[in-house]
Amino acid sequence: MHTWRCHHASGEDEEYILKAIKNGYKTVGFSDHAPYVFPADHFSSFRMECELTEDYVSSVRYLQEKYKGIIDIKLGFEVEWYPKFIKEELQYLKSFGYDYIILGQHYTDSEVEPEARYTGSKTNDILTFKKYVNQVIEGAQSGEFAYIAHPDLINFTGNRTVYREGMEYMVKMLKETDVPLEFNFLGYTDRRNYPNDDFWKIVNETGNRVVIGLDAHSPDVYSDKERLNQMKEKIASFGITPISNVNEILK
C-alpha cells in the first residue's frame, strides 16, 4: 500500500484499511516510497519527504492499535538500493522501527546522479540493464528486504539473448538469497511492461519463491477481485504457486 504522501497515490490511510476489511483481507502492509537521505537540494517527486515520515509512522501505528484483532497491519517502506546512500538510508529508516522493507529498484545508480536512468523507461543500453541487475542482486544479498517488488521492472528493449542471460543470472542469484519475487498487480492491471512473460518463465525454471503484491495506490484496489483472480490464473499458467501465508516473509 502507498499513501498520498508519495505524490502519486490517493485516499486516506484509514480508507485503505476499511476497504481491506470489507474485502476479507486479514493482513495488509503499508509500504510507501521511503523518504531518502539525499543532498538537501534534491527533491524526489515520487516519494514522501523526510518531514512526513513521522506523520506516516504515527498514522500506521494508530491504525494498528485501532483495528487490533480485526486486521493485522504492518508498517513498511519501499526502498531503492543506491550504493552511495544506502547505509545512511537504512540507519534513518530503522530509527522508526518498521516491520519490513521491500526493494523496488526504480533507478540505476541513484536518481540524484547525471547517469541515473529510470528503469521503467525503454532502453536498449546494455550498461543500464547490467547496472539494474547488479543493484537488485546487491540489495537482495544485504538481507535487509522482505521481497523484491516488481523485479522485472527494467524495460530493456535490446537484444533478447542479452535479456534472457542477464535475467537468468539475476534470478539464480536471487534464488540463492531466498528472497521472494513479487508478481505485481499494478503492472498487470495497467498493462505495463511488467509482469514480463519471459521473466516469469525463467522464475518458474529456477524455482524462486513468489509473492503477489497489490502495489495499491488507491483504496479501491482491494475491491478488484475479478482482475486479481485473473492474474492468479496467469501466474498458475507459468507453473508458479505464490506464497499464501504472508507471515512467511514479513518477519
mmCIF file of C-alpha atoms in Angstrom:
data_model
loop_
_atom_site.group_PDB
_atom_site.id
_atom_site.type_symbol
_atom_site.label_atom_id
_atom_site.label_comp_id
_atom_site.label_asym_id
_atom_site.label_seq_id
_atom_site.Cartn_x
_atom_site.Cartn_y
_atom_site.Cartn_z
ATOM 1 C CA MET A 1 0.000 0.000 0.000
ATOM 2 C CA HIS A 2 1.120 3.503 -0.826
ATOM 3 C CA THR A 3 -0.276 6.731 0.585
ATOM 4 C CA TRP A 4 -0.925 10.285 -0.566
ATOM 5 C CA ARG A 5 2.499 11.233 0.800
ATOM 6 C CA CYS A 6 4.313 9.814 -2.241
ATOM 7 C CA HIS A 7 2.559 12.338 -4.554
ATOM 8 C CA HIS A 8 1.035 9.701 -6.865
ATOM 9 C CA ALA A 9 -1.422 7.772 -4.665
ATOM 10 C CA SER A 10 -4.888 8.784 -3.492
ATOM 11 C CA GLY A 11 -7.100 8.194 -0.485
ATOM 12 C CA GLU A 12 -6.656 8.491 3.265
ATOM 13 C CA ASP A 13 -4.764 5.803 5.174
ATOM 14 C CA GLU A 14 -7.848 4.555 7.009
ATOM 15 C CA GLU A 15 -9.779 4.197 3.739
ATOM 16 C CA TYR A 16 -7.320 1.515 2.648
ATOM 17 C CA ILE A 17 -7.866 -0.395 5.865
ATOM 18 C CA LEU A 18 -11.661 -0.195 5.677
ATOM 19 C CA LYS A 19 -11.634 -1.454 2.073
ATOM 20 C CA ALA A 20 -9.272 -4.279 3.004
ATOM 21 C CA ILE A 21 -11.501 -5.372 5.890
ATOM 22 C CA LYS A 22 -14.626 -5.191 3.724
ATOM 23 C CA ASN A 23 -12.989 -7.455 1.148
ATOM 24 C CA GLY A 24 -11.796 -10.074 3.588
ATOM 25 C CA TYR A 25 -8.107 -9.276 3.941
ATOM 26 C CA LYS A 26 -6.523 -10.475 7.186
ATOM 27 C CA THR A 27 -3.077 -8.874 6.856
ATOM 28 C CA VAL A 28 -2.046 -5.742 4.966
ATOM 29 C CA GLY A 29 1.159 -3.777 4.712
ATOM 30 C CA PHE A 30 1.795 -0.097 4.195
ATOM 31 C CA SER A 31 4.991 0.198 2.141
ATOM 32 C CA ASP A 32 5.042 3.735 0.835
ATOM 33 C CA HIS A 33 8.025 5.039 -1.117
ATOM 34 C CA ALA A 34 10.590 5.717 1.563
ATOM 35 C CA PRO A 35 11.992 9.188 2.153
ATOM 36 C CA TYR A 36 15.626 9.060 1.083
ATOM 37 C CA VAL A 37 18.537 10.799 2.754
ATOM 38 C CA PHE A 38 19.648 12.791 -0.302
ATOM 39 C CA PRO A 39 21.617 16.022 -0.643
ATOM 40 C CA ALA A 40 19.473 18.908 0.589
ATOM 41 C CA ASP A 41 18.945 20.416 -2.880
ATOM 42 C CA HIS A 42 17.326 17.280 -4.350
ATOM 43 C CA PHE A 43 13.551 16.854 -4.472
ATOM 44 C CA SER A 44 12.118 13.446 -5.374
ATOM 45 C CA SER A 45 8.654 13.708 -6.890
ATOM 46 C CA PHE A 46 7.603 10.087 -6.298
ATOM 47 C CA ARG A 47 8.405 9.554 -2.617
ATOM 48 C CA MET A 48 7.494 11.132 0.693
ATOM 49 C CA GLU A 49 9.719 13.846 2.106
ATOM 50 C CA CYS A 50 11.631 13.205 5.317
ATOM 51 C CA GLU A 51 9.403 15.787 7.007
ATOM 52 C CA LEU A 52 6.404 13.467 6.514
ATOM 53 C CA THR A 53 7.954 10.299 7.911
ATOM 54 C CA GLU A 54 6.813 10.896 11.491
ATOM 55 C CA ASP A 55 3.260 11.513 10.276
ATOM 56 C CA TYR A 56 3.314 8.329 8.186
ATOM 57 C CA VAL A 57 4.615 6.166 11.019
ATOM 58 C CA SER A 58 2.233 7.674 13.568
ATOM 59 C CA SER A 59 -0.745 7.135 11.264
ATOM 60 C CA VAL A 60 0.073 3.467 10.647
ATOM 61 C CA ARG A 61 0.753 2.777 14.324
ATOM 62 C CA TYR A 62 -2.559 4.435 15.240
ATOM 63 C CA LEU A 63 -4.404 2.226 12.747
ATOM 64 C CA GLN A 64 -2.619 -0.873 14.042
ATOM 65 C CA GLU A 65 -3.975 -0.169 17.503
ATOM 66 C CA LYS A 66 -7.454 0.916 16.378
ATOM 67 C CA TYR A 67 -8.029 -2.233 14.302
ATOM 68 C CA LYS A 68 -6.151 -4.657 16.512
ATOM 69 C CA GLY A 69 -7.873 -8.039 16.482
ATOM 70 C CA ILE A 70 -9.708 -7.165 13.257
ATOM 71 C CA ILE A 71 -6.862 -6.890 10.764
ATOM 72 C CA ASP A 72 -3.087 -7.187 11.095
ATOM 73 C CA ILE A 73 -1.430 -4.019 9.760
ATOM 74 C CA LYS A 74 2.292 -3.885 9.011
ATOM 75 C CA LEU A 75 4.472 -0.772 8.777
ATOM 76 C CA GLY A 76 6.912 -0.824 5.896
ATOM 77 C CA PHE A 77 8.746 1.147 3.237
ATOM 78 C CA GLU A 78 9.657 0.581 -0.405
ATOM 79 C CA VAL A 79 13.333 1.383 -0.870
ATOM 80 C CA GLU A 80 15.831 1.550 -3.735
ATOM 81 C CA TRP A 81 19.372 0.159 -3.414
ATOM 82 C CA TYR A 82 21.509 3.225 -4.029
ATOM 83 C CA PRO A 83 25.081 2.221 -3.054
ATOM 84 C CA LYS A 84 26.230 5.789 -2.281
ATOM 85 C CA PHE A 85 23.364 6.447 0.126
ATOM 86 C CA ILE A 86 22.020 3.108 1.347
ATOM 87 C CA LYS A 87 23.977 2.835 4.607
ATOM 88 C CA GLU A 88 22.735 6.182 5.913
ATOM 89 C CA GLU A 89 19.271 5.475 4.494
ATOM 90 C CA LEU A 90 18.862 2.198 6.366
ATOM 91 C CA GLN A 91 20.083 3.764 9.600
ATOM 92 C CA TYR A 92 17.494 6.509 9.179
ATOM 93 C CA LEU A 93 14.603 4.146 8.440
ATOM 94 C CA LYS A 94 15.495 1.734 11.220
ATOM 95 C CA SER A 95 15.109 4.566 13.713
ATOM 96 C CA PHE A 96 11.343 4.350 13.054
ATOM 97 C CA GLY A 97 11.102 0.657 13.935
ATOM 98 C CA TYR A 98 9.487 -0.565 10.722
ATOM 99 C CA ASP A 99 8.078 -4.084 10.410
ATOM 100 C CA TYR A 100 9.534 -4.736 6.968
ATOM 101 C CA ILE A 101 11.011 -3.098 3.870
ATOM 102 C CA ILE A 102 10.843 -4.132 0.226
ATOM 103 C CA LEU A 103 13.308 -3.453 -2.577
ATOM 104 C CA GLY A 104 11.886 -1.581 -5.576
ATOM 105 C CA GLN A 105 14.729 -0.561 -7.905
ATOM 106 C CA HIS A 106 13.252 2.406 -9.775
ATOM 107 C CA TYR A 107 16.586 3.899 -10.840
ATOM 108 C CA THR A 108 20.047 2.665 -11.700
ATOM 109 C CA ASP A 109 22.957 4.316 -9.887
ATOM 110 C CA SER A 110 20.789 6.739 -7.868
ATOM 111 C CA GLU A 111 18.271 9.300 -9.007
ATOM 112 C CA VAL A 112 20.482 12.244 -7.993
ATOM 113 C CA GLU A 113 23.304 11.303 -10.373
ATOM 114 C CA PRO A 114 23.537 12.512 -14.005
ATOM 115 C CA GLU A 115 23.902 8.948 -15.300
ATOM 116 C CA ALA A 116 20.784 7.741 -13.439
ATOM 117 C CA ARG A 117 18.118 6.047 -15.544
ATOM 118 C CA TYR A 118 14.511 5.329 -14.598
ATOM 119 C CA THR A 119 14.258 1.594 -15.001
ATOM 120 C CA GLY A 120 10.668 1.640 -16.256
ATOM 121 C CA SER A 121 11.646 3.676 -19.319
ATOM 122 C CA LYS A 122 12.521 1.880 -22.528
ATOM 123 C CA THR A 123 16.230 1.366 -23.034
ATOM 124 C CA ASN A 124 18.425 -0.757 -25.255
ATOM 125 C CA ASP A 125 21.535 0.227 -23.311
ATOM 126 C CA ILE A 126 23.274 -2.898 -22.049
ATOM 127 C CA LEU A 127 25.200 -0.999 -19.342
ATOM 128 C CA THR A 128 21.931 0.302 -17.841
ATOM 129 C CA PHE A 129 20.495 -3.209 -17.936
ATOM 130 C CA LYS A 130 23.548 -4.695 -16.211
ATOM 131 C CA LYS A 131 23.521 -1.955 -13.557
ATOM 132 C CA TYR A 132 19.911 -2.801 -12.758
ATOM 133 C CA VAL A 133 20.692 -6.497 -12.445
ATOM 134 C CA ASN A 134 23.690 -5.876 -10.198
ATOM 135 C CA GLN A 135 21.939 -3.384 -7.923
ATOM 136 C CA VAL A 136 18.986 -5.732 -7.380
ATOM 137 C CA ILE A 137 21.368 -8.580 -6.544
ATOM 138 C CA GLU A 138 23.367 -6.402 -4.132
ATOM 139 C CA GLY A 139 20.165 -5.325 -2.404
ATOM 140 C CA ALA A 140 18.914 -8.881 -2.053
ATOM 141 C CA GLN A 141 22.256 -10.078 -0.724
ATOM 142 C CA SER A 142 22.146 -7.443 2.028
ATOM 143 C CA GLY A 143 19.484 -9.468 3.853
ATOM 144 C CA GLU A 144 17.506 -6.308 4.597
ATOM 145 C CA PHE A 145 14.490 -6.846 2.346
ATOM 146 C CA ALA A 146 11.377 -8.981 2.757
ATOM 147 C CA TYR A 147 10.936 -9.341 -1.003
ATOM 148 C CA ILE A 148 11.784 -7.761 -4.355
ATOM 149 C CA ALA A 149 8.993 -5.563 -5.708
ATOM 150 C CA HIS A 150 8.385 -5.820 -9.478
ATOM 151 C CA PRO A 151 11.786 -7.469 -10.149
ATOM 152 C CA ASP A 152 11.017 -7.320 -13.889
ATOM 153 C CA LEU A 153 10.571 -3.517 -13.884
ATOM 154 C CA ILE A 154 13.594 -2.962 -16.127
ATOM 155 C CA ASN A 155 12.222 -2.131 -19.592
ATOM 156 C CA PHE A 156 15.090 -3.448 -21.704
ATOM 157 C CA THR A 157 14.238 -3.379 -25.415
ATOM 158 C CA GLY A 158 17.614 -4.542 -26.692
ATOM 159 C CA ASN A 159 18.914 -7.959 -27.710
ATOM 160 C CA ARG A 160 16.675 -10.702 -26.295
ATOM 161 C CA THR A 161 19.562 -13.080 -25.723
ATOM 162 C CA VAL A 162 21.216 -10.424 -23.574
ATOM 163 C CA TYR A 163 17.941 -10.004 -21.665
ATOM 164 C CA ARG A 164 17.490 -13.712 -21.065
ATOM 165 C CA GLU A 165 21.086 -14.300 -19.984
ATOM 166 C CA GLY A 166 21.016 -11.281 -17.659
ATOM 167 C CA MET A 167 17.724 -12.255 -16.098
ATOM 168 C CA GLU A 168 18.733 -15.891 -15.736
ATOM 169 C CA TYR A 169 21.798 -14.720 -13.843
ATOM 170 C CA MET A 170 19.790 -12.337 -11.644
ATOM 171 C CA VAL A 171 17.065 -14.868 -10.878
ATOM 172 C CA LYS A 172 19.612 -17.562 -9.980
ATOM 173 C CA MET A 173 21.453 -15.183 -7.658
ATOM 174 C CA LEU A 174 18.149 -14.174 -6.041
ATOM 175 C CA LYS A 175 17.281 -17.831 -5.609
ATOM 176 C CA GLU A 176 20.467 -18.219 -3.569
ATOM 177 C CA THR A 177 19.381 -15.403 -1.243
ATOM 178 C CA ASP A 178 15.888 -16.974 -0.958
ATOM 179 C CA VAL A 179 14.305 -13.509 -1.176
ATOM 180 C CA PRO A 180 10.837 -13.849 -2.779
ATOM 181 C CA LEU A 181 9.981 -12.108 -6.052
ATOM 182 C CA GLU A 182 6.792 -10.093 -6.440
ATOM 183 C CA PHE A 183 4.242 -10.607 -9.218
ATOM 184 C CA ASN A 184 2.921 -7.056 -9.386
ATOM 185 C CA PHE A 185 -0.821 -6.367 -9.620
ATOM 186 C CA LEU A 186 -0.465 -2.703 -10.598
ATOM 187 C CA GLY A 187 1.737 -3.602 -13.550
ATOM 188 C CA TYR A 188 -0.746 -6.278 -14.556
ATOM 189 C CA THR A 189 -3.857 -4.067 -14.399
ATOM 190 C CA ASP A 190 -2.153 -1.076 -16.062
ATOM 191 C CA ARG A 191 -0.709 -3.304 -18.813
ATOM 192 C CA ARG A 192 2.797 -2.049 -18.181
ATOM 193 C CA ASN A 193 5.988 -3.728 -19.401
ATOM 194 C CA TYR A 194 5.777 -5.911 -16.304
ATOM 195 C CA PRO A 195 4.876 -8.595 -15.355
ATOM 196 C CA ASN A 196 7.117 -9.816 -18.196
ATOM 197 C CA ASP A 197 6.244 -13.290 -19.508
ATOM 198 C CA ASP A 198 9.837 -14.154 -20.420
ATOM 199 C CA PHE A 199 10.991 -13.218 -16.927
ATOM 200 C CA TRP A 200 8.383 -15.370 -15.182
ATOM 201 C CA LYS A 201 9.209 -18.359 -17.335
ATOM 202 C CA ILE A 202 12.768 -18.060 -16.015
ATOM 203 C CA VAL A 203 11.468 -17.789 -12.446
ATOM 204 C CA ASN A 204 9.498 -20.998 -12.888
ATOM 205 C CA GLU A 205 12.548 -22.788 -14.298
ATOM 206 C CA THR A 206 14.698 -21.585 -11.386
ATOM 207 C CA GLY A 207 12.160 -22.229 -8.622
ATOM 208 C CA ASN A 208 12.222 -18.926 -6.745
ATOM 209 C CA ARG A 209 9.631 -18.177 -4.108
ATOM 210 C CA VAL A 210 6.956 -15.781 -5.401
ATOM 211 C CA VAL A 211 4.600 -13.371 -3.662
ATOM 212 C CA ILE A 212 1.650 -11.420 -5.055
ATOM 213 C CA GLY A 213 1.867 -7.689 -4.411
ATOM 214 C CA LEU A 214 -1.132 -5.401 -4.912
ATOM 215 C CA ASP A 215 1.023 -2.252 -5.100
ATOM 216 C CA ALA A 216 -2.136 -0.365 -4.147
ATOM 217 C CA HIS A 217 -2.205 3.339 -4.972
ATOM 218 C CA SER A 218 -5.898 3.745 -4.135
ATOM 219 C CA PRO A 219 -8.243 2.006 -1.665
ATOM 220 C CA ASP A 220 -10.425 0.597 -4.463
ATOM 221 C CA VAL A 221 -7.679 -1.851 -5.425
ATOM 222 C CA TYR A 222 -8.857 -4.072 -2.565
ATOM 223 C CA SER A 223 -12.241 -4.438 -4.270
ATOM 224 C CA ASP A 224 -10.802 -5.528 -7.624
ATOM 225 C CA LYS A 225 -11.185 -9.248 -7.013
ATOM 226 C CA GLU A 226 -12.072 -10.113 -10.599
ATOM 227 C CA ARG A 227 -8.782 -8.941 -12.067
ATOM 228 C CA LEU A 228 -6.856 -10.305 -9.105
ATOM 229 C CA ASN A 229 -8.300 -13.741 -9.827
ATOM 230 C CA GLN A 230 -7.409 -13.320 -13.494
ATOM 231 C CA MET A 231 -3.839 -12.534 -12.502
ATOM 232 C CA LYS A 232 -3.697 -15.573 -10.242
ATOM 233 C CA GLU A 233 -4.710 -17.700 -13.226
ATOM 234 C CA LYS A 234 -1.902 -16.139 -15.255
ATOM 235 C CA ILE A 235 0.610 -16.927 -12.505
ATOM 236 C CA ALA A 236 -0.634 -20.507 -12.430
ATOM 237 C CA SER A 237 -0.137 -20.735 -16.199
ATOM 238 C CA PHE A 238 3.598 -20.318 -15.577
ATOM 239 C CA GLY A 239 3.518 -23.251 -13.163
ATOM 240 C CA ILE A 240 4.086 -20.949 -10.186
ATOM 241 C CA THR A 241 2.344 -21.214 -6.802
ATOM 242 C CA PRO A 242 2.695 -17.969 -4.816
ATOM 243 C CA ILE A 243 3.310 -17.849 -1.066
ATOM 244 C CA SER A 244 -0.090 -17.962 0.667
ATOM 245 C CA ASN A 245 0.990 -17.047 4.207
ATOM 246 C CA VAL A 246 2.384 -13.516 4.256
ATOM 247 C CA ASN A 247 3.954 -14.083 7.674
ATOM 248 C CA GLU A 248 6.497 -16.336 5.977
ATOM 249 C CA ILE A 249 8.182 -13.252 4.571
ATOM 250 C CA LEU A 250 7.186 -10.313 6.813
ATOM 251 C CA LYS A 251 9.495 -11.213 9.673
#
